[in-house]
Structures are given as structure tokens and as C-alpha cells.
XYZ file of C-alpha atoms in Angstrom:
614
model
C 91.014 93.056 105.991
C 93.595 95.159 107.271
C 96.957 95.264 106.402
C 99.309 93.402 108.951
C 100.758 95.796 111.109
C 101.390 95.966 114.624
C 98.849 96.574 117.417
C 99.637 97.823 120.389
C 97.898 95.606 123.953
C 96.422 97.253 126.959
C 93.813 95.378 129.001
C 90.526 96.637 130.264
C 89.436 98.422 127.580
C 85.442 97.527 128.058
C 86.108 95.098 125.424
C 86.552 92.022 126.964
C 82.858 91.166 126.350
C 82.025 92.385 122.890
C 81.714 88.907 121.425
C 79.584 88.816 118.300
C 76.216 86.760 117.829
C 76.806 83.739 115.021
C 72.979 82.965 115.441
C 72.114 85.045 112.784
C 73.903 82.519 110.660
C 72.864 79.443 112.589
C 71.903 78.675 116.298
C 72.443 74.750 115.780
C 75.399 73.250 113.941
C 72.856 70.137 113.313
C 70.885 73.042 110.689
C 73.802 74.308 109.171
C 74.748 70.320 107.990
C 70.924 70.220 107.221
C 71.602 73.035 105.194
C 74.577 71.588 103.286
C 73.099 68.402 102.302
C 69.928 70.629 101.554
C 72.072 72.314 98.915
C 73.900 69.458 97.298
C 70.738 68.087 96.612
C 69.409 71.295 94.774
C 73.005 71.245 93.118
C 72.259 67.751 91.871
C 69.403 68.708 90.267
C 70.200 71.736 88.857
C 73.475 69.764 87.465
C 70.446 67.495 86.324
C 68.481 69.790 84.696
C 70.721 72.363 83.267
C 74.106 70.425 82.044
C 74.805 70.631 78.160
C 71.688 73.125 77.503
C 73.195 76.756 78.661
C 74.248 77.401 74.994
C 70.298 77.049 74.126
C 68.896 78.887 76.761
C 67.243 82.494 75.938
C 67.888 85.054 78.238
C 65.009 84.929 80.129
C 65.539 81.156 80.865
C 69.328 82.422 81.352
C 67.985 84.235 84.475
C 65.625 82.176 85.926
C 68.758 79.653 86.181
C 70.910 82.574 87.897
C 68.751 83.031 90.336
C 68.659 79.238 90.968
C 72.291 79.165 90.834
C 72.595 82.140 93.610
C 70.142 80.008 96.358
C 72.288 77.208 95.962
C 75.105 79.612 96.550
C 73.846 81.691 99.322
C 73.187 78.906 101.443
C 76.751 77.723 101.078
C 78.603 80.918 101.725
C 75.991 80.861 104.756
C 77.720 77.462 106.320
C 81.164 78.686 105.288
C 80.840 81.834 107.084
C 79.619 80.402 110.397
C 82.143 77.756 110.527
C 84.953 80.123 109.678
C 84.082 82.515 112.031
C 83.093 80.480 114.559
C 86.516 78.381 114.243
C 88.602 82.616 114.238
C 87.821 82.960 117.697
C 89.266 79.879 119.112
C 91.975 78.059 116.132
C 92.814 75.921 118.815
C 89.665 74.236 119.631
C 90.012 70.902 117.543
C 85.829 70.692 117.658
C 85.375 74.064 115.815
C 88.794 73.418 113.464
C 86.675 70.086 112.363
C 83.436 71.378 111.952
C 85.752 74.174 109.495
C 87.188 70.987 107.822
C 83.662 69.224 107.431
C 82.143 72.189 105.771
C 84.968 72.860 103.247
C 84.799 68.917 102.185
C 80.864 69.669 101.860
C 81.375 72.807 100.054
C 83.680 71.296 97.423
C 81.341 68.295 96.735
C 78.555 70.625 95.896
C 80.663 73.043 93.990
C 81.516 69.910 91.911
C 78.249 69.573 90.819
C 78.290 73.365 89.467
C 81.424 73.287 87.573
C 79.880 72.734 84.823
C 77.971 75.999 84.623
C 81.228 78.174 84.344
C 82.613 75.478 81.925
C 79.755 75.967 79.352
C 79.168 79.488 79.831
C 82.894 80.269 78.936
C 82.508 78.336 76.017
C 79.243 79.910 74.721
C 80.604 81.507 71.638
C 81.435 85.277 72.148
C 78.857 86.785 69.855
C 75.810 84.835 71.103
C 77.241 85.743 75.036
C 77.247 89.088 73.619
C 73.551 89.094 72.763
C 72.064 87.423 75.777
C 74.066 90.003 77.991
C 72.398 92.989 76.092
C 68.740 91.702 77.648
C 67.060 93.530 80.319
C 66.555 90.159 82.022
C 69.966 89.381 82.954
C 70.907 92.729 84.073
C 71.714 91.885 87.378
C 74.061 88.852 86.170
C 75.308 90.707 83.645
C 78.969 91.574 84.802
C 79.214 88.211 86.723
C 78.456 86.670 83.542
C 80.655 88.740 81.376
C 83.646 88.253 83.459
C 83.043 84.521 83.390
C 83.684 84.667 79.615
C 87.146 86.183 79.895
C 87.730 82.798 81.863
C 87.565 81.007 78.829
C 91.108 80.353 77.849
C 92.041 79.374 81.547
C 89.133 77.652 82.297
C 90.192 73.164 81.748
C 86.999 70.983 80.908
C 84.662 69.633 83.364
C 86.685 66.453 84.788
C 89.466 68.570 85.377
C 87.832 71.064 86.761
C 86.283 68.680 89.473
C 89.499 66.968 90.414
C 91.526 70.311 90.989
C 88.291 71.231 93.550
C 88.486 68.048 94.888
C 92.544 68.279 95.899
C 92.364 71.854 96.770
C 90.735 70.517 100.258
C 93.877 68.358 101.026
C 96.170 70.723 99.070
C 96.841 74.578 99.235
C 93.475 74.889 101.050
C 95.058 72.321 103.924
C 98.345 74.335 103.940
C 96.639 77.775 104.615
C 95.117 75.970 107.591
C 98.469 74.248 108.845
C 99.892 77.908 108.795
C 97.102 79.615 110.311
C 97.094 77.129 113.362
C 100.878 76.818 113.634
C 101.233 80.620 114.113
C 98.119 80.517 116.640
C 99.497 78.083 118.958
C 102.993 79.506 118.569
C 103.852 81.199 121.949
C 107.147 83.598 122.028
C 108.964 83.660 125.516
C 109.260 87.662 126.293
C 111.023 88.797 129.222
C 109.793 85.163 131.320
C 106.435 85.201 129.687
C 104.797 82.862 127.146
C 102.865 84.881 124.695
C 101.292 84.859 121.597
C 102.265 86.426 118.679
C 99.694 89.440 118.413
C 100.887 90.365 122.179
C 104.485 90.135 121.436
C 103.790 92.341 117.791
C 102.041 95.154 120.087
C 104.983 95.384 121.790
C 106.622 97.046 119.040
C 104.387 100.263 119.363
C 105.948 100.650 123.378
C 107.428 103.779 124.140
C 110.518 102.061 125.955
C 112.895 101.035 123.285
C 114.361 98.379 125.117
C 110.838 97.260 125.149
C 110.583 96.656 121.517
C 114.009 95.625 120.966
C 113.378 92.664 123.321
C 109.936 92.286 121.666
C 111.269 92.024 118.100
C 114.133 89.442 119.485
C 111.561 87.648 121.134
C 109.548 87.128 117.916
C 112.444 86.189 115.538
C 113.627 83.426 118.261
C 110.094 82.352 117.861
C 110.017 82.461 114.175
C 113.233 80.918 114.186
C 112.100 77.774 116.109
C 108.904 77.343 113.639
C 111.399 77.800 110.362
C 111.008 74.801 109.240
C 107.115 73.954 108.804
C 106.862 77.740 107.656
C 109.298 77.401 105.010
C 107.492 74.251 103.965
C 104.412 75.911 103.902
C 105.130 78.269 101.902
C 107.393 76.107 99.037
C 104.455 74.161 99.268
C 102.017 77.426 98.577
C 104.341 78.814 95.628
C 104.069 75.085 94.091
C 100.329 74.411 94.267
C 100.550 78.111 92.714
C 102.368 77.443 89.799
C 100.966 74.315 88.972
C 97.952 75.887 88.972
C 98.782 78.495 86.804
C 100.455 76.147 84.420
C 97.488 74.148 84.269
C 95.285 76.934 83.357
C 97.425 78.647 80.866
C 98.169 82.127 82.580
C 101.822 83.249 81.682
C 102.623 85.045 84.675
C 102.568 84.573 88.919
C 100.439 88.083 89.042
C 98.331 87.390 86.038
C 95.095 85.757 87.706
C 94.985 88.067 90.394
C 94.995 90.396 88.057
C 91.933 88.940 86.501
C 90.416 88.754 89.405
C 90.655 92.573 90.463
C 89.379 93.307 87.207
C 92.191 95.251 86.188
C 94.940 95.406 83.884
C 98.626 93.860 84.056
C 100.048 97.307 82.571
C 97.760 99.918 85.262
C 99.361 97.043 88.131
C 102.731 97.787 86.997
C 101.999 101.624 87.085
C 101.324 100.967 90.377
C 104.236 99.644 91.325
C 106.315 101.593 89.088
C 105.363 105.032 90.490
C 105.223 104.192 94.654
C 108.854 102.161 93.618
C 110.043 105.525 92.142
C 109.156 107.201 95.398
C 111.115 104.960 97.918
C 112.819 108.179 98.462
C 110.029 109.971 100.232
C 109.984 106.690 102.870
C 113.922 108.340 103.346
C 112.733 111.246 103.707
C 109.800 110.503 106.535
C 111.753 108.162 108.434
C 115.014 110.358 108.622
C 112.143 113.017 110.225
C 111.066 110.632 112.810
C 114.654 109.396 113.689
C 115.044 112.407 114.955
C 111.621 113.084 116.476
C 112.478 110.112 118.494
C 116.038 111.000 119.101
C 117.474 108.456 117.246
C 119.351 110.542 114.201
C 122.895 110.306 113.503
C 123.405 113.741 114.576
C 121.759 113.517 117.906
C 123.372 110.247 119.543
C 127.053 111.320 117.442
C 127.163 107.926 114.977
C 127.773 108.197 111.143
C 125.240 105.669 110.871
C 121.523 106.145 111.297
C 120.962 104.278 114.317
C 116.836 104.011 113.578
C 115.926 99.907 113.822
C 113.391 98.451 112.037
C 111.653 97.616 115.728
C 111.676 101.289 115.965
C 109.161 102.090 112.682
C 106.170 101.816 115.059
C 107.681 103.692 118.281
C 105.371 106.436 119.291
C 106.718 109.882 119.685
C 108.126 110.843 123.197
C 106.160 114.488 122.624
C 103.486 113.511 124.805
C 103.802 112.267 128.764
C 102.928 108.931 129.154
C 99.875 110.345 131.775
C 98.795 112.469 128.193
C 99.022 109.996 125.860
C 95.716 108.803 123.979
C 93.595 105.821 125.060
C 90.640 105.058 124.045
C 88.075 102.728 126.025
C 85.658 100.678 123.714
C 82.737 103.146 124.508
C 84.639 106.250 123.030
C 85.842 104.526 120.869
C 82.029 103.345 119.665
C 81.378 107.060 119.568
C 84.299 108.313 118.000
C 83.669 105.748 115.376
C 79.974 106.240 114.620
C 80.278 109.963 115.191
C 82.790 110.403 112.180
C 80.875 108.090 110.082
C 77.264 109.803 110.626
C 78.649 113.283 110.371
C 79.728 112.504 107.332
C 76.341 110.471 106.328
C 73.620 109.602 108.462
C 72.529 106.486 106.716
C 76.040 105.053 107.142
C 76.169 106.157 110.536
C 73.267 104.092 111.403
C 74.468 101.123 109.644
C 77.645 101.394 111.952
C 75.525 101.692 114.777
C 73.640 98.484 114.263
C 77.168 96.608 114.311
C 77.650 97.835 117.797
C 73.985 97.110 118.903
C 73.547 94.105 117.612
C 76.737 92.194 117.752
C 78.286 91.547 114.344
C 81.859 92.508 116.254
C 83.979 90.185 118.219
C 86.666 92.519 119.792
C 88.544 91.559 122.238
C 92.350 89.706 121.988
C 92.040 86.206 123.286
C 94.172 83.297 123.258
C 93.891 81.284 120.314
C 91.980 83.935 118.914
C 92.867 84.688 114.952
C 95.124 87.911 114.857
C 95.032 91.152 113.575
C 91.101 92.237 112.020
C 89.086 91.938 109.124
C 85.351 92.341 108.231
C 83.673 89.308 106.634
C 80.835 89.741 104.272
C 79.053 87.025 104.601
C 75.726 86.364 102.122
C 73.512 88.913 100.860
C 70.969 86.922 102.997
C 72.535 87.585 106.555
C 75.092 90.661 107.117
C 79.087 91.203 107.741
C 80.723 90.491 110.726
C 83.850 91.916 112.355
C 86.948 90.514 114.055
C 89.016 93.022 116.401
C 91.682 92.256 118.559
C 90.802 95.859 120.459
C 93.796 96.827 122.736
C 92.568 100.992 123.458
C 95.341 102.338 121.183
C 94.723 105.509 118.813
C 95.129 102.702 116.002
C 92.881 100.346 117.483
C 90.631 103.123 116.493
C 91.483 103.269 113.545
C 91.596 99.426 112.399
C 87.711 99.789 114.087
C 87.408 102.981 111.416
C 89.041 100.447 108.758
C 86.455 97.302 109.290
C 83.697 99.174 109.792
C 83.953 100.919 106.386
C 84.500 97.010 104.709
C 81.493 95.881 107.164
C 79.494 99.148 106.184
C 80.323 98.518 102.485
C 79.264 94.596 102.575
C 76.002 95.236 104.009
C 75.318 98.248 101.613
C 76.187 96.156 98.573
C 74.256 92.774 99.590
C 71.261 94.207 97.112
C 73.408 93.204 94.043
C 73.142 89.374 95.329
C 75.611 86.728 95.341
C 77.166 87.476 92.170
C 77.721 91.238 92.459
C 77.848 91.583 96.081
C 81.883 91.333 96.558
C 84.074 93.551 94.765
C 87.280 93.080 93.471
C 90.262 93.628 95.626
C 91.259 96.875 93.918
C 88.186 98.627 95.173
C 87.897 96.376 98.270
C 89.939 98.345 100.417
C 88.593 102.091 99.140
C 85.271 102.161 101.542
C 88.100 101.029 104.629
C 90.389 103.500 103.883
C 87.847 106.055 103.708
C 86.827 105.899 107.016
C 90.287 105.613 108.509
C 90.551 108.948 106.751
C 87.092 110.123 108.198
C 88.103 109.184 111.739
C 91.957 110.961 111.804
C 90.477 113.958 110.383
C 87.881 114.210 113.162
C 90.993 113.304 115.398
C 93.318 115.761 114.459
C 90.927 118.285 113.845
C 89.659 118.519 117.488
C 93.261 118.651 118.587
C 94.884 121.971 119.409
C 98.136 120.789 121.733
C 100.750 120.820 119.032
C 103.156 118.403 120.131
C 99.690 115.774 120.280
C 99.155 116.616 116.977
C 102.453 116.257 115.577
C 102.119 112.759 117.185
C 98.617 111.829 115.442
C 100.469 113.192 111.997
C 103.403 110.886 112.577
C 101.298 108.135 113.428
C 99.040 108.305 109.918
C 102.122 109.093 107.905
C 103.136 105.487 110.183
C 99.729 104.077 108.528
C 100.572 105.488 104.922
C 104.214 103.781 104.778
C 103.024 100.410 105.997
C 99.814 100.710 103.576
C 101.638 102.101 100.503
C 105.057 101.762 100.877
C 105.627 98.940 102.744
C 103.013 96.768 100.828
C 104.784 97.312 97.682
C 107.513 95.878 99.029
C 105.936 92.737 100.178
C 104.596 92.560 96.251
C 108.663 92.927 95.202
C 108.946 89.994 97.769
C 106.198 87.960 96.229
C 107.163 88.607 93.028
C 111.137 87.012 93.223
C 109.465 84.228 95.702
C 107.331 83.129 93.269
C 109.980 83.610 90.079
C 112.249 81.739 92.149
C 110.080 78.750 93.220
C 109.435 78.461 89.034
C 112.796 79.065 88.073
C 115.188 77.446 90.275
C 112.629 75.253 92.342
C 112.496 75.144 96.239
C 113.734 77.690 98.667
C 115.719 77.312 101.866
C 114.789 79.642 104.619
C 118.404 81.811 103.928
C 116.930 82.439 100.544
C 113.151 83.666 101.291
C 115.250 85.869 103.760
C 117.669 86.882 101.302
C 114.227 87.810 98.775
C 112.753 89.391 101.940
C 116.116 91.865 102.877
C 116.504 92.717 99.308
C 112.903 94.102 98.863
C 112.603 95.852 102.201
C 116.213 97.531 102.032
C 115.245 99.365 98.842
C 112.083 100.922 101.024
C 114.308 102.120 103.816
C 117.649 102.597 102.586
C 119.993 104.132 104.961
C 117.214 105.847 106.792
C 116.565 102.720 108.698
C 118.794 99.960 109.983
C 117.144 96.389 109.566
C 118.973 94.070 112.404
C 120.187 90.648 111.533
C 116.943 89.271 113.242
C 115.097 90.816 110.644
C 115.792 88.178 107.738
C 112.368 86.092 109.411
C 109.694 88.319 109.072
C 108.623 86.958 106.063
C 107.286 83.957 107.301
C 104.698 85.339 109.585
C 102.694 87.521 107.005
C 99.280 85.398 106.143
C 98.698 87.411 102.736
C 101.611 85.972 101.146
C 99.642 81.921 101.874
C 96.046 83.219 101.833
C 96.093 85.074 98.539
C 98.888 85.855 97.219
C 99.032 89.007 95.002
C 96.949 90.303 97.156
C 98.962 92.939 98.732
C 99.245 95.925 96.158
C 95.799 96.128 96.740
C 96.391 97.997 99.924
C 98.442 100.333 98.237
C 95.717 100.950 95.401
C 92.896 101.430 97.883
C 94.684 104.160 100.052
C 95.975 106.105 97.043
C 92.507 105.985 95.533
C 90.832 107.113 98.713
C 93.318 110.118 98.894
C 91.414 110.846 95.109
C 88.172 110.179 96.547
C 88.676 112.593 99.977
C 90.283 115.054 97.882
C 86.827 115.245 95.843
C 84.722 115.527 99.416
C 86.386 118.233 100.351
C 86.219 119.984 96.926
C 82.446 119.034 96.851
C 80.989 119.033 100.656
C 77.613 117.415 100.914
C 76.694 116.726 97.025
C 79.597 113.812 97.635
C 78.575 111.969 100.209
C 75.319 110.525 97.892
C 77.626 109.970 94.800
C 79.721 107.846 97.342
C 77.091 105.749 99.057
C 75.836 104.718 95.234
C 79.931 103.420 94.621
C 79.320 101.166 97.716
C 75.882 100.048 96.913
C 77.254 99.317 93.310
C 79.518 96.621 94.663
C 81.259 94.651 91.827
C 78.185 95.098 89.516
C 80.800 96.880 86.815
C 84.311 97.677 86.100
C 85.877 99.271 88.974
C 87.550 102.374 86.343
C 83.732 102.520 85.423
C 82.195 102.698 88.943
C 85.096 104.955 90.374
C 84.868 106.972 86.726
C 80.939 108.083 87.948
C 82.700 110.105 90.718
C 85.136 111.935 87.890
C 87.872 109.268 89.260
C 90.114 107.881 86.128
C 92.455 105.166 86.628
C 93.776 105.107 83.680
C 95.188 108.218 84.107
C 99.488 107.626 84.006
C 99.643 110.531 86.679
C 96.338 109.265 88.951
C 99.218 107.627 91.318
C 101.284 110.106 91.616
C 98.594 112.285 93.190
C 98.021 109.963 95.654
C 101.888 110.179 96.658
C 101.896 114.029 96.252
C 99.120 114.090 99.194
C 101.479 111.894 101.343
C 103.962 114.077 100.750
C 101.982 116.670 101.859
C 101.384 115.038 104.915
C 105.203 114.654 105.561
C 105.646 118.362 104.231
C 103.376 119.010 107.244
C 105.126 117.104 109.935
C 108.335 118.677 109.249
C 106.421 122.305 109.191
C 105.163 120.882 113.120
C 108.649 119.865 113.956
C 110.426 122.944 113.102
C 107.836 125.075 115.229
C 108.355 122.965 117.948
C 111.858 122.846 117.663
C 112.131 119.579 117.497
């Protein structure tokens, strides 16, 4: 998934009929509810057959049941996928939205029936887990299994268990669904249009100022008008949270996300602590591009920097508007695939056959989810791609930026249900990647210097909203979700006041955040999807800086070592996959590198300025 920023709109782009093909899921809703009552029944069984005698099984035995336990869960994630997807494209057709609903209710009856297994594999005692995890047979369980164990003192028994499944459906599950469809049929009233919010947000990359200013107005009116059931949402989000977590026993907001990315609370914090401790270099950059876009103090004669936050996005008036870069869906195709088979030729092909055989849906449609992610599926079908393609340079690059998650998901579906997703630390590294594959091809076939000043300003652009600016949206999270705890609801002033805290301490004086600002918070679907998510943007690009720092050092004896981290999936610790490539996160100064090569990039820009004289 990529991070929400802004994308720019332009029509005609030659993708107004890349729609992707569900039938590789299902061809006939009537199967896929086949399917589903297919599996309960196999869940019955195995509930049946298996309940109170994991502790006695030998590891063989162990296995057999794994594999069992992965049919049953294939052919669920296999309904999930096709209703969610099929429901992306169109949130406001009340047919698709029920079929969504109908398969989540089915889904959490059958997962009833499994609870168990996690219940009485947690409690197998440590020493005999120990020994069935050192058998050949369970080998490709074996991290699945051993990271079920750590669940053990947040794991409640088996009744429990089934009843917080059962009122996730109506609960935080229903809620992420109420926001979802509340900000797709939102329409914001722009200059005596009705629009939606993805084609208002694009409107923040226009080169006319007055353009964006009218945009950004145009989306906090809108915001504005929907304060209410946002705010609820969200109150109601941070709750469901934190009874959750009180429930289970974890002692802080962060902590199970933690445990989910497989990482520790203290390398997190190191995270945070060293891009936090570098706010100044946002300063820095944005000062630069104040004045790239005429906007510094010095140039317009104010003692304040006149910058607004609805100019972070503006593109650089270096380039006429006749030069500037757009890219149709077929060069972009080529672009894309070109980049990633230079660099390998088996993932090069794998991009290809998204493009030839329709795992993308691309083009921006009313009612149409916003902004892009790849979805991986099962191991038993293959990823598939949301776009909302507008021909922009960074339409390009969000293609670049699926396409490495889609090429990653379809490389890894050999580990199998279990192993075939990887935490969110490591999620984002095979996305990033190929962003990184794609501007370097980009900028290195660019020789007008003014045009490549703009492609460096618009990466550094990508880098502050990726790093920087999702750091701040953790800071957010965090003194939400303290405050919800501590002092109980919040109003809509005080998720603003949160929200203008945070962001201030990215931008400082460098850029001025308008009154209208104090809203944004509300429309960002991390924060109600899954929160603590965020910071794993900012992990994935600075670990990808690591990684393309060792490509360039190594030329083609990487590119293998690399394709093996992808195939890997989440079959091991991520400090233990990434260590194979001579990658340590553990390493106190590992983030800091990451940052230095931003720097550098910004080091750059001002070297491009100053020749230009601008």
C-alpha cells in the first residue's frame, strides 16, 4: 500500500480500460458461497478432530494438521479477496458492499471454529514447542508456529476468543467500513464542481497556486461538513483499540503492532528517535523549494515564510507547462517493466504478466477506493493491483511502488499461507525498491538540468512524505491514542489540536500550515485500518536506501541475493532475512544512514539550484 499522498488527475491516459480480471478468484459469486460453506464444514471437522490433542501430537502429525489448517485457510482468504476487491472498485454499489458484509460474517464463523488451534498451541509448554520446532517436518511452519507461542500471554481462552471474533464484525471491523464509504461518497464542491476526494487531493500537485489553495479549501469545507461521523469513527476506533489491548494484556497502544512486525519496542523507538532528531533537514529542504517556487521570504519581501502547507506538493515552475512530463499508460507499462527487467529479468517478466493478464485495475472512477495498493491474495491465485492512474511522473512511480508489493506477493506465495505475508517492517522494502529502480532510470536518462532538478525535488517530495511526514502521523497516533486512554473521548478541536502539534514540529517555520489545516487528520485511512501502521513507511524507505546502496556497491551478484529476500517472505525474522544481505538492524547508527542518503539528495538539489541560479 502506498503511503497517502496526493495524486495529481489528467484524463485520457489509455487507462480508462485497464480493469483487472477477478475470475481468477471466482467467475460466479454462487461458487465463492459454495466455497465458504465448503470450508466451515472442513473447519468443523478439523475443530472435531484436532481440539484438546495438539499438546500430544508428534511433529510429523503436527504437519500433516498444518497443512490441513492452510486449505481451510486458503480458500477463505480466496472469498475475502474477491469480495474486497470486487466491492474497491465501486464502495457505492450496495450489492457488492453486501456480498463484502456476507463474506466477513462467513469468515468469522469459520475462524471460530479454529480458535482453538492458536489457543492450545500457545499454551503447549515452551520446552516441548521447542522440540517439535527443531523437526525437519515442520520446517515450513516453523516461524508461523514459533511466533504463535510469543502470543501466549495475550492470547484469552477459547470462549473469549470466539466472542471478540464474533463482535469484531459489528464492531471496529463495521467502523472501518462506515469510514471507508463515508469518505467515498463524500463529494467536495471545487470551483462549481462536485468531486470526489482523490480529484480534489490531485489538485494539490497543480502548478497554479490559486489552484491548490482553492483545492485545499475545498477539501477542509468538505471535511468540515463530515466532522462529526469522522470524529465518531475514530473515538470509536481508539476505544475498540484499547479495550482490546486491555483485554489481552499488552501495556502499551504500539505494543501489538509491534508484535506483529516482528520487531522490537526499543529498535521502533530508534526509529522514531533518529528521523525526530532530523526534523531539521525537512527545514532545510523545504526552505530550498520555497524558493525554487518563489515563495521565500526574501523573494516576495515578508519576514515570514510565506510557503503553505497546499504548497508541499507544487511542482517546480523550471519546466514549461508544453515540457512538463506525462506519461500515457503504455510508457508508462514500459518504463515500468523496463526498470524492473534491467535490473532482473525474472522480475521483469513477473511485472509483465500483471500488465498482460489483468491483475491491475487503473483507472480513477467514481466510487472507486482511493489512492493504490497491491493485494496479495492466496498462495493459490496471485496479487492484484489498484491504481487510480492520472499520467503524472508519480503515477509512475506509485505503479513502480505496487508492482514491487505485487512482484513480491507472487514471488513469496511458495512459503504458503503461513509464511507468505511479511511483516509490515519489511512489507514496504520490495515497493520502495522499485520506486528507487524507476527514478534512477528517470533521472538518469535526463540531461536538461532544470528537468532534472524538478525529478530531484519531486523524490526528495516522496522522501519527506514517506519518512518524515509518516513519523509525524505516528507522533499523532501516539497522543490520540494516550489521550482516548487517559482522558477518554475527543472532540474534533482536540484530534486537531494532536494533529497541529505533531505536524508543526516537521515543518517549523519553513512552512506555514493555514487554519484549514487542523482537519486533515480525519481523512487518513491508516490511522482506522491499522493503526501503528505508519512508521512502517518510514522503515521500508530507509532500509531500501541500505539495500540500493549495496546494488550499487555489488552490481549483478545483488540482484540474486535480493530475489531470495522476496521469495523468503515472512519465513524468519526480518533482522535475520535482511542480515543474509550484510543488512543489520540492530545497528544504533543503521537509521541514520538512511537520513545521511536523503541528505545527500537535498545536498544535490541545492548543488542544481545554485548552477542554475535559481
Amino acid at each position: 500500500m502506498a503511503p497517502t499522498v496526493d495524486t495529481p488527475d489528467s484524463p485520457n491516459t489509455g487507462a480508462e480500460n485497464v480493469r483487472w480480471n477477478l475470475d481468477d478468484l471466482y467467475a460466479d459469486t454462487a461458487i465463492l458461497k459454495a466455497d465458504l460453506v465448503a470450508a466451515d464444514g472442513q473447519a468443523a471437522s478439523f475443530a472435531e478432530r484436532y481440539r484438546g490433542k495438539l499438546g500430544a501430537l508428534d511433529p510429523a502429525s503436527l504437519a500433516r494438521t498444518m497443512a490441513e489448517l492452510a486449505e481451510i485457510q486458503d480458500t477463505l482468504g480466496r472469498a475475502y479477496t474477491f469480495a474486497y476487491l470486487n466491492w474497491s472498485t465501486a464502495t457505492e454499489d450496495a450489492a457488492r458492499g453486501a456480498l463484502l458484509q456476507h463474506v466477513k460474517e462467513a469468515y468469522t464463523q469459520t475462524a471460530q471454529r479454529l480458535i482453538f488451534f492458536d489457543v492450545e498451541w500457545a499454551a503447549v509448554d515452551a520446552e516441548k514447542a521447542n522440540y517439535l520446532l527443531q523437526d525437519e517436518a515442520l520446517v515450513s511452519y516453523r516461524h508461523y508456529l514459533e511466533l504463535q507461542q510469543l502470543q501466549k500471554d495475550y492470547l484469552l481462552s477459547e470462549p473469549e476468543e470466539k466472542v471478540l471474533a464474533e463482535k469484531s464484525i459489528t464492531g471496529r471491523s463495521a467502523w472501518t467500513r462506515f469510514f471507508d464509504e463515508t469518505i467515498g461518497r463524500a463529494r467536495f464542491e471545487f470551483r462549481g464542481q462536485s468531486l470526489p476526494e482523490q480529484a480534489v487531493l490531485a489538485k494539490l500537485h497543480d502548478a497554479d497556486r490559486a489552484v491548490r489553495k482553492d483545492a485545499a479549501l475545498s477539501l477542509t469545507e468538505g471535511f468540515e461538513r463530515l466532522e462529526y461521523p469522522l470524529t465518531y469513527a475514530f473515538n470509536t476506533v481508539l476505544a475498540d483499540k484499547a479495550s482490546s489491548d486491555r483485554l489481552r494484556g499488552y501495556t502499551s497502544w504500539i505494543q501489538s503492532r509491534n508484535l506483529a512486525n516482528e520487531i522490537q519496542d526499543a529498535s521502533v523507538q530508534a526509529l522514531i528517535d533518529a528521523v525526530t532528531g532530523r526534523y531539521g533537514l525537512a527545514h532545510r529542504y523545504y526552505r530550498l523549494k520555497a524558493r525554487l517556487l518563489g515563495l521565500s521570504p526574501d523573494q516576495v519581501g515578508q519576514d515570514e515564510a510565506p510557503m503553505m502547507d497546499y504548497d508541499r506538493y507544487a511542482p517546480l515552475p523550471l519546466v514549461a507547462d508544453t515540457e512538463a512530463s506525462s506519461y500515457s499508460w503504455d510508457a508508462a507499462r514500459t518504463l515500468v517493466t523496463e526498470a524492473y527487467g534491467d535490473f532482473d529479468r525474472e522480475l521483469g517478466d513477473i511485472v509483465a504478466r500483471f500488465f498482460d493478464e489483468r491483475w491491475i485495475d487503473a483507472p480513477p472512477v467514481a466510487g472507486k477506493r482511493g489512492g493504490a495498493f497491491s493485494h496479495g491474495a492466496v498462495p493459490s491465485a496471485h496479487p492484484y493491483i489498484l491504481m487510480n492512474y492520472t499520467g503524472r511522473v508519480r503515477d509512475v512511480q506509485t505503479l513502480a511502488h505496487e508492482l514491487g508489493h505485487g512482484v513480491h506477493q507472487y514471488l513469496s506465495r511458495e512459503q504458503g499461507v503461513f509464511h507468505a505475508d511479511t511483516p509490515l517492517t519489511t512489507a514496504e522494502t520490495a515497493s520502495v525498491f522499485g520506486e528507487m529502480l524507476v527514478f534512477q532510470r528517470l533521472i538518469g536518462a535526463e540531461t536538461a538540468p532544470r528537468r532534472r532538478l524538478s525529478m530531484l525535488v519531486q523524490k526528495i517530495d516522496d522522501s519527506m512524505a514517506t519518512v518524515f511526514r509518516q513519523v509525524t502521523m505516528n507522533r499523532f497516533e501516539e497522543a490520540i491514542h494516550l489521550h482516548r486512554r487517559g482522558e477518554g473521548e475527543l472532540t474534533a478541536d482536540q484530534f486537531a489540536e494532536h494533529w497541529m502539534t505533531t505536524q508543526t514540529a516537521m515543518y517549523g517555520d519553513s512552512v506555514l500550515l493555514g487554519d484549514h489545516y487542523r482537519r486533515w487528520w480525519s481523512y487518513i485511512p491508516h490511522f482506522v485500518h491499522t493503526p501503528g501502521y505508519v512508521y512502517a513507511y518510514a522503515f521500508g524507505e530507509l532500509l531500501v536506501l541500505a539495500l540500493y546502496a549495496r546494488y550499487v556497491e555489488e552490481g549483478k551478484a545483488f540482484p540474486p541475493k535480493y530475489r531470495d529476500l522476496l521469495v523468503a517472505g515472512g519465513s524468519d525474522w526480518p533482522h535475520v532475512l535482511v542480515g543474509r544481505l550484510d543488512i543489520d538492524l540492530d545497528d544504533p547508527g543503521f537509521w541514520q544512514q538512511g537520513l545521511d542518503a536523503i541528505e545527500a539528495l537535498v545536498t544535490e538539489a541545492e548543488a542544481e539550484a545554485a548552477k542554475l541560479d535559481v
